[in-house]
Short mmCIF file of C-alpha atoms in Angstrom, two decimals:
data_model
loop_
_atom_site.label_atom_id
_atom_site.label_comp_id
_atom_site.label_asym_id
_atom_site.label_seq_id
_atom_site.Cartn_x
_atom_site.Cartn_y
_atom_site.Cartn_z
CA MET B 370 95.49 97.02 73.72
CA SER B 371 94.17 97.45 77.25
CA GLN B 372 92.92 94.29 78.89
CA ILE B 373 91.13 93.65 82.17
CA MET B 374 92.32 90.46 83.79
CA ILE B 375 89.65 88.89 85.97
CA ARG B 376 91.09 85.50 86.74
CA SER B 377 89.55 82.42 88.23
CA PRO B 378 90.64 81.72 91.80
CA LYS B 379 91.53 78.18 90.79
CA ASN B 380 94.23 79.37 88.41
CA VAL B 381 95.44 82.35 90.39
CA LEU B 382 95.40 81.02 93.93
CA GLN B 383 95.78 77.26 93.73
CA ARG B 384 99.53 77.51 94.18
CA CYS B 385 99.55 79.93 97.07
CA TYR B 386 96.51 80.32 99.28
CA PHE B 387 96.04 78.30 102.46
CA PRO B 388 93.00 76.05 101.89
CA LEU B 389 90.87 75.24 104.90
CA THR B 390 91.04 71.57 103.96
CA GLN B 391 94.82 71.66 104.31
CA ILE B 392 94.53 73.23 107.75
CA ARG B 393 92.26 70.46 108.92
CA THR B 394 94.39 67.75 107.37
CA LYS B 395 97.50 69.07 109.10
CA LYS B 396 95.63 69.16 112.37
CA GLN B 397 95.25 65.41 112.15
CA THR B 398 98.94 64.81 111.45
CA ALA B 399 100.85 63.04 114.22
CA GLY B 400 102.53 65.42 116.63
CA VAL B 401 100.98 68.56 115.18
CA ASP B 402 98.30 68.95 117.85
CA SER B 403 100.84 69.33 120.64
CA LEU B 404 102.99 71.69 118.57
CA ARG B 405 99.95 73.75 117.69
CA GLU B 406 99.02 74.01 121.36
CA ARG B 407 102.51 75.30 122.22
CA ASN B 408 102.38 77.80 119.37
CA LYS B 409 98.88 78.91 120.40
CA GLN B 410 100.03 79.56 123.95
CA ARG B 411 102.94 81.51 122.54
CA TYR B 412 100.97 84.01 120.50
CA TRP B 413 97.17 83.79 120.81
CA ARG B 414 95.80 86.61 122.91
CA PHE B 415 92.07 86.13 122.45
CA PRO B 416 90.15 83.27 124.12
CA LYS B 417 90.00 80.18 121.95
CA THR B 418 86.53 79.78 120.45
CA ASN B 419 84.84 77.39 118.08
CA THR B 420 86.74 77.32 114.78
CA ASP B 421 83.39 77.66 112.98
CA THR B 422 82.74 81.07 114.58
CA ARG B 423 80.51 83.11 112.28
CA GLN B 424 82.10 86.27 110.93
CA VAL B 425 80.07 89.49 110.92
CA PHE B 426 80.62 89.90 107.14
CA ASP B 427 79.56 87.80 104.18
CA TYR B 428 82.69 88.53 102.13
CA PHE B 429 86.22 89.81 102.60
CA LEU B 430 87.82 91.79 99.78
CA VAL B 431 91.59 91.45 100.14
CA LEU B 432 93.26 94.41 98.47
CA ASP B 433 96.85 95.62 98.09
CA PHE B 434 97.77 98.44 95.70
CA GLU B 435 101.19 99.04 94.18
CA ALA B 436 102.08 102.60 93.20
CA THR B 437 104.73 104.71 91.47
CA CYS B 438 107.69 105.54 93.69
CA LEU B 439 111.26 106.85 93.74
CA GLU B 440 114.24 105.78 95.80
CA ASN B 441 115.00 108.02 98.80
CA GLU B 442 112.83 110.75 97.29
CA LYS B 443 109.21 111.80 97.65
CA ILE B 444 107.09 111.66 94.53
CA GLY B 445 104.63 114.49 93.92
CA VAL B 446 101.63 112.34 93.06
CA GLN B 447 101.73 108.62 93.69
CA GLU B 448 99.65 106.68 91.18
CA ILE B 449 98.29 103.16 91.43
CA ILE B 450 99.98 100.87 88.92
CA GLU B 451 98.59 97.52 90.12
CA PHE B 452 95.01 97.07 91.33
CA PRO B 453 94.36 93.55 92.71
CA CYS B 454 91.48 92.30 94.83
CA ILE B 455 90.55 88.80 96.00
CA LYS B 456 86.97 88.05 97.06
CA VAL B 457 86.91 85.59 99.99
CA ASN B 458 83.76 83.92 101.28
CA ALA B 459 83.58 84.76 104.99
CA ILE B 460 81.80 81.50 105.81
CA THR B 461 83.92 78.98 103.90
CA LEU B 462 87.05 81.20 103.87
CA GLU B 463 87.56 80.12 100.28
CA PRO B 464 88.49 82.61 97.50
CA GLU B 465 85.67 82.97 95.00
CA ALA B 466 86.80 85.61 92.49
CA VAL B 467 89.78 87.78 91.59
CA PHE B 468 90.06 91.22 90.02
CA HIS B 469 93.47 92.18 88.71
CA GLN B 470 94.54 95.10 86.54
CA TYR B 471 97.82 96.84 85.80
CA VAL B 472 97.27 100.58 85.47
CA MET B 473 98.99 103.09 83.20
CA PRO B 474 100.14 106.13 85.23
CA THR B 475 99.61 109.54 83.62
CA VAL B 476 101.40 112.03 85.89
CA ASN B 477 104.64 110.03 85.87
CA PRO B 478 104.14 107.64 82.97
CA GLN B 479 107.72 106.36 83.06
CA LEU B 480 108.32 103.94 85.95
CA SER B 481 111.55 104.44 87.87
CA ASP B 482 114.14 101.67 88.02
CA PHE B 483 113.59 101.56 91.77
CA CYS B 484 109.84 101.05 91.32
CA THR B 485 110.41 98.16 88.94
CA LYS B 486 112.99 96.60 91.25
CA LEU B 487 110.66 96.92 94.25
CA THR B 488 107.41 95.74 92.67
CA GLY B 489 108.53 93.66 89.71
CA ILE B 490 106.29 95.78 87.49
CA THR B 491 108.02 96.77 84.25
CA GLN B 492 107.22 99.57 81.84
CA GLU B 493 105.93 97.01 79.34
CA MET B 494 103.41 95.71 81.90
CA VAL B 495 101.68 99.09 82.23
CA GLU B 496 102.02 100.39 78.67
CA GLY B 497 98.67 100.29 76.88
CA GLN B 498 96.74 99.38 80.04
CA CYS B 499 93.72 101.27 81.36
CA ASN B 500 94.32 104.52 83.19
CA PHE B 501 93.16 105.03 86.76
CA LYS B 502 89.69 106.35 85.93
CA GLU B 503 88.96 103.47 83.57
CA THR B 504 90.27 100.91 86.07
CA LEU B 505 88.10 102.34 88.84
CA LYS B 506 85.05 102.02 86.57
CA HIS B 507 85.93 98.40 85.76
CA PHE B 508 86.40 97.61 89.43
CA SER B 509 83.10 99.26 90.36
CA LYS B 510 81.35 97.10 87.76
CA TRP B 511 83.10 93.98 89.05
CA ILE B 512 82.27 94.61 92.71
CA GLN B 513 78.62 95.22 91.81
CA GLU B 514 78.50 91.99 89.81
CA GLN B 515 80.02 90.13 92.76
CA GLY B 516 77.37 91.52 95.12
CA CYS B 517 80.01 93.06 97.37
CA ALA B 518 79.21 96.78 97.22
CA THR B 519 77.39 96.59 100.56
CA ASN B 520 78.18 96.85 104.25
CA ARG B 521 78.10 93.05 104.38
CA SER B 522 81.53 93.04 102.72
CA ALA B 523 84.78 94.41 104.11
CA PHE B 524 88.05 95.33 102.46
CA VAL B 525 91.15 93.83 104.05
CA THR B 526 94.47 95.65 103.71
CA SER B 527 97.94 95.46 105.21
CA GLY B 528 97.98 98.82 106.97
CA ASP B 529 95.85 101.91 106.36
CA TRP B 530 97.85 103.50 103.54
CA ASP B 531 95.96 101.97 100.59
CA LEU B 532 92.50 103.29 101.44
CA LYS B 533 93.27 106.12 103.85
CA ILE B 534 95.96 107.91 101.84
CA LEU B 535 96.78 106.55 98.37
CA LEU B 536 93.31 106.06 96.90
CA PRO B 537 91.71 109.26 98.29
CA LYS B 538 94.66 111.37 97.10
CA GLN B 539 94.58 109.93 93.60
CA CYS B 540 90.80 110.30 93.37
CA HIS B 541 91.16 113.95 94.43
CA HIS B 542 93.93 114.55 91.90
CA GLU B 543 91.94 112.89 89.10
CA GLY B 544 88.78 114.76 90.03
CA VAL B 545 86.70 111.61 90.58
CA ASP B 546 84.45 110.70 93.48
CA MET B 547 85.72 107.82 95.56
CA PRO B 548 82.98 105.18 95.90
CA ASN B 549 81.52 104.99 99.40
CA TYR B 550 82.35 101.30 99.79
CA PHE B 551 86.05 102.26 100.04
CA ALA B 552 85.37 104.38 103.16
CA SER B 553 86.01 101.60 105.68
CA TRP B 554 88.27 98.59 105.92
CA ILE B 555 90.02 96.00 108.08
CA ASN B 556 93.70 96.65 108.71
CA ILE B 557 94.88 93.06 109.09
CA LYS B 558 97.95 94.22 111.01
CA GLN B 559 95.65 95.71 113.64
CA ALA B 560 93.58 92.52 113.63
CA PHE B 561 96.76 90.51 114.11
CA ALA B 562 97.72 92.76 117.03
CA ASP B 563 94.28 92.32 118.59
CA ALA B 564 94.71 88.56 118.26
CA THR B 565 98.29 88.27 119.50
CA GLY B 566 99.05 91.40 121.52
CA GLN B 567 101.94 92.25 119.19
CA TYR B 568 101.76 94.71 116.30
CA PRO B 569 103.53 93.17 113.28
CA ARG B 570 106.08 94.83 111.04
CA GLY B 571 104.46 93.52 107.88
CA ILE B 572 103.34 90.51 105.86
CA ILE B 573 106.51 88.47 106.35
CA ASP B 574 106.43 89.05 110.11
CA MET B 575 102.79 87.94 110.37
CA MET B 576 103.36 84.83 108.29
CA THR B 577 106.45 83.87 110.28
CA ARG B 578 104.59 84.20 113.58
CA LEU B 579 101.68 82.16 112.21
CA ASN B 580 103.95 79.46 110.77
CA LEU B 581 102.75 80.15 107.23
CA LYS B 582 104.86 79.89 104.10
CA HIS B 583 105.23 83.08 102.07
CA CYS B 584 104.68 82.65 98.34
CA GLY B 585 105.51 84.79 95.33
CA ARG B 586 107.15 88.19 95.45
CA LEU B 587 106.87 90.75 98.25
CA HIS B 588 105.42 94.04 96.90
CA SER B 589 103.74 92.28 94.01
CA GLY B 590 100.17 93.39 94.57
CA LEU B 591 98.54 90.09 93.61
CA ASP B 592 101.09 87.99 95.51
CA ASP B 593 100.62 90.20 98.57
CA CYS B 594 96.86 89.62 98.32
CA ARG B 595 97.44 85.87 98.15
CA ASN B 596 99.57 85.95 101.27
CA LEU B 597 97.17 88.26 103.10
CA THR B 598 94.44 85.74 102.28
CA LYS B 599 96.47 83.03 103.98
CA ILE B 600 96.84 85.22 107.09
CA LEU B 601 93.11 86.01 107.04
CA GLN B 602 92.24 82.32 106.78
CA LYS B 603 94.59 81.35 109.61
CA LEU B 604 93.29 83.98 112.04
CA ALA B 605 89.66 83.19 111.18
CA PHE B 606 90.22 79.45 111.52
CA GLU B 607 91.62 80.00 115.00
CA GLY B 608 88.38 81.71 115.96
CA PHE B 609 89.21 85.38 115.50
CA VAL B 610 86.22 87.50 114.45
CA PHE B 611 87.12 90.43 112.21
CA HIS B 612 85.74 93.94 112.62
CA LYS B 613 86.49 97.08 110.64
CA THR B 614 89.39 99.11 112.02
CA GLY B 615 89.74 102.01 109.56
CA PHE B 616 87.26 104.67 108.48
CA LEU B 617 87.13 107.75 106.27
CA TRP B 618 84.77 110.28 107.75
CA LYS B 619 83.19 112.21 104.88
CA SER B 620 81.50 115.55 105.45
#
């Protein structure tokens, strides 16, 4: 039976995300202030501002798809097999809601061994789940209920691939219209580069440079979202103001 998993942030993120209260507690720890100053001088590019700087958005929607893939071989149509999204309050920087759904692929319904090894997603995890069209409908309902289908919310991704390539191609293949709210996003790697002057290789690189602990499994969509949330929180706490970096120009 197909099941939509919309989990509470307390259960899903308590183990992994970087709470603002922890940041402030660590700031008060002996010796940390001087270390933080040295680290700041090492990588912060933008002028230090008030840590309570108001973001231009009300909510961030941290998103990271996982898709079908083959080893050392291009796949004709890549299909989303994990669809996670974490809603983060842009004022408190606290997660407020989570959407998570494994998706049954239809073009290549059998996952490759390489795909399972890379993502940790097994055949059993996608069997009987919603297909892409159904998942997109469930997500659209969720984002409306969360009040985030407006320009006051911004998707946050690691790179441009998720919303510039993967989602538009699958929507085109499935013959469905891509909702307009997917047409712009924040590439957190570009934001990191704007903040530090160095473009990162990926999630691990960003977390290492920010002295954050990685949690979970790399290329697990939900775990990647958790870790991206930690990066988002850290940059915002240091005073960085996020702006959209990626756009799909529709005719």
